[in-house]
């Protein structure tokens, strides 16, 4: 008797888990030229793309100079282990995963220095792994 009930619950749970799901996940771009040159590209006056490569224990590029009002697409990958990518002022949190590229778009409307830190433990140099977005500074 209980066996039958348990079996029914199990089968229902199985069906439930197989139903269609729509879950928000970050943009994940097929791995291609991920390790081509880390760089900053300017698309137009206010639009930039940053191709950022994380590795033990730094980000490239590590200093990103932008004018106020910039909209930036960050494309992020790693050469080795999993790293984090955290911009506290923007409440932004992304992972750098080997074999994949993550993307996020950020608007910088206030001048200042925005530290980017690795917030995923990645080895002995983890606490020194950082970069900066510098918006209209000095100016
Ligand atoms: Cu990279 Cu912690």
Short mmCIF file of C-alpha atoms and ligand atoms in Angstrom, two decimals:
data_model
loop_
_atom_site.label_atom_id
_atom_site.label_comp_id
_atom_site.label_asym_id
_atom_site.label_seq_id
_atom_site.Cartn_x
_atom_site.Cartn_y
_atom_site.Cartn_z
CA UNK A 1 0.00 0.00 0.00
CA UNK A 2 2.66 2.56 1.08
CA UNK A 3 4.86 1.31 -1.70
CA UNK A 4 2.18 2.22 -4.22
CA UNK A 5 1.77 5.72 -2.75
CA UNK A 6 5.53 6.27 -2.74
CA UNK A 7 5.76 5.08 -6.32
CA UNK A 8 2.96 7.46 -7.37
CA UNK A 9 4.67 10.39 -5.61
CA UNK A 10 7.96 9.50 -7.25
CA UNK A 11 6.41 9.30 -10.73
CA UNK A 12 4.59 12.62 -10.24
CA UNK A 13 7.84 14.24 -9.08
CA UNK A 14 9.57 12.84 -12.14
CA UNK A 15 6.88 14.23 -14.46
CA UNK A 16 7.02 17.57 -12.66
CA UNK A 17 10.77 17.79 -13.14
CA UNK A 18 10.48 17.05 -16.87
CA UNK A 19 7.94 19.76 -17.67
CA UNK A 20 8.90 22.78 -19.76
CA UNK A 21 10.96 25.27 -17.85
CA UNK A 22 11.62 28.92 -18.51
CA UNK A 23 14.37 30.08 -16.20
CA UNK A 24 16.31 33.32 -16.52
CA UNK A 25 19.96 32.51 -17.03
CA UNK A 26 22.76 34.92 -18.00
CA UNK A 27 23.59 35.21 -21.68
CA UNK A 28 25.95 32.38 -22.48
CA UNK A 29 27.74 32.61 -25.76
CA UNK A 30 29.19 29.58 -27.55
CA UNK A 31 32.88 29.26 -26.96
CA UNK A 32 34.79 30.52 -29.95
CA UNK A 33 37.60 33.01 -30.09
CA UNK A 34 37.36 33.43 -26.34
CA UNK A 35 41.06 33.68 -25.80
CA UNK A 36 41.79 36.03 -28.64
CA UNK A 37 43.28 39.31 -27.45
CA UNK A 38 41.71 40.84 -24.37
CA UNK A 39 40.65 44.28 -25.55
CA UNK A 40 38.35 47.26 -25.37
CA UNK A 41 36.42 48.18 -28.49
CA UNK A 42 34.50 51.38 -29.00
CA UNK A 43 31.41 50.91 -31.17
CA UNK A 44 30.21 54.50 -31.12
CA UNK A 45 30.41 57.57 -28.90
CA UNK A 46 28.87 55.89 -25.84
CA UNK A 47 29.00 52.18 -26.57
CA UNK A 48 31.90 49.91 -25.73
CA UNK A 49 32.70 46.22 -25.70
CA UNK A 50 35.22 44.85 -23.23
CA UNK A 51 36.62 41.39 -23.99
CA UNK A 52 37.95 40.39 -20.60
CA UNK A 53 40.07 37.35 -19.85
CA UNK A 54 40.52 36.19 -16.28
CA UNK A 55 43.43 34.04 -15.17
CA UNK A 56 45.40 33.32 -12.02
CA UNK A 57 45.48 36.04 -10.74
CA UNK A 58 44.52 38.97 -12.83
CA UNK A 59 42.06 40.38 -15.30
CA UNK A 60 43.05 41.58 -18.75
CA UNK A 61 42.46 44.41 -19.47
CA UNK A 62 42.92 45.56 -15.88
CA UNK A 63 42.28 49.29 -16.38
CA UNK A 64 39.28 50.37 -18.41
CA UNK A 65 38.95 54.11 -19.05
CA UNK A 66 35.50 55.30 -20.08
CA UNK A 67 33.63 58.59 -20.45
CA UNK A 68 30.52 59.29 -18.38
CA UNK A 69 27.39 57.83 -19.96
CA UNK A 70 29.11 54.78 -21.40
CA UNK A 71 27.21 51.58 -22.01
CA UNK A 72 29.52 48.61 -21.85
CA UNK A 73 29.10 44.98 -22.87
CA UNK A 74 31.49 42.88 -20.81
CA UNK A 75 32.40 39.54 -22.37
CA UNK A 76 34.13 37.37 -19.80
CA UNK A 77 36.03 34.11 -19.91
CA UNK A 78 38.94 32.44 -18.11
CA UNK A 79 42.14 30.72 -19.16
CA UNK A 80 42.22 28.37 -16.19
CA UNK A 81 40.03 27.92 -13.12
CA UNK A 82 36.67 29.49 -12.32
CA UNK A 83 36.95 33.14 -11.32
CA UNK A 84 34.42 35.68 -10.14
CA UNK A 85 33.63 39.12 -11.52
CA UNK A 86 32.00 41.49 -9.09
CA UNK A 87 31.31 45.21 -9.39
CA UNK A 88 29.86 46.12 -6.02
CA UNK A 89 28.65 49.61 -7.05
CA UNK A 90 26.63 48.05 -9.87
CA UNK A 91 25.37 45.09 -7.86
CA UNK A 92 26.85 42.97 -10.61
CA UNK A 93 27.98 39.40 -10.18
CA UNK A 94 29.24 37.11 -12.92
CA UNK A 95 31.40 34.01 -13.19
CA UNK A 96 34.30 33.36 -15.54
CA UNK A 97 34.05 29.74 -16.61
CA UNK A 98 36.57 27.84 -18.72
CA UNK A 99 35.15 27.02 -22.13
CA UNK A 100 32.39 29.59 -21.94
CA UNK A 101 31.81 33.31 -22.30
CA UNK A 102 29.43 35.25 -20.11
CA UNK A 103 28.06 38.62 -21.09
CA UNK A 104 26.58 41.49 -19.16
CA UNK A 105 25.74 45.07 -20.12
CA UNK A 106 26.46 47.91 -17.70
CA UNK A 107 25.73 51.62 -17.85
CA UNK A 108 28.19 54.04 -16.22
CA UNK A 109 26.45 57.39 -15.65
CA UNK A 110 28.50 58.62 -12.68
CA UNK A 111 32.19 59.51 -12.73
CA UNK A 112 34.40 57.49 -10.41
CA UNK A 113 36.47 54.39 -9.97
CA UNK A 114 34.58 51.10 -10.03
CA UNK A 115 36.64 48.22 -8.68
CA UNK A 116 36.15 44.80 -10.25
CA UNK A 117 37.08 42.00 -7.87
CA UNK A 118 37.27 38.24 -8.13
CA UNK A 119 34.80 36.93 -5.58
CA UNK A 120 35.31 33.22 -6.23
CA UNK A 121 38.21 31.62 -4.38
CA UNK A 122 40.74 30.71 -7.07
CA UNK A 123 44.00 30.02 -5.29
CA UNK A 124 46.86 31.74 -3.50
CA UNK A 125 46.55 35.08 -5.29
CA UNK A 126 42.77 35.31 -5.13
CA UNK A 127 42.63 38.30 -2.78
CA UNK A 128 44.83 40.35 -5.14
CA UNK A 129 42.81 39.65 -8.25
CA UNK A 130 41.18 42.89 -9.30
CA UNK A 131 40.67 45.41 -12.06
CA UNK A 132 39.19 48.88 -12.35
CA UNK A 133 36.72 50.75 -14.48
CA UNK A 134 37.74 54.41 -14.44
CA UNK A 135 34.96 56.75 -15.55
CA UNK A 136 36.03 60.32 -16.34
CA UNK A 137 38.90 60.22 -13.92
CA UNK A 138 40.94 62.27 -13.51
CA UNK A 139 38.89 64.94 -15.17
CU1 LIG B 1 40.17 34.70 -9.36
CU2 LIG B 1 39.52 34.55 -7.04
#
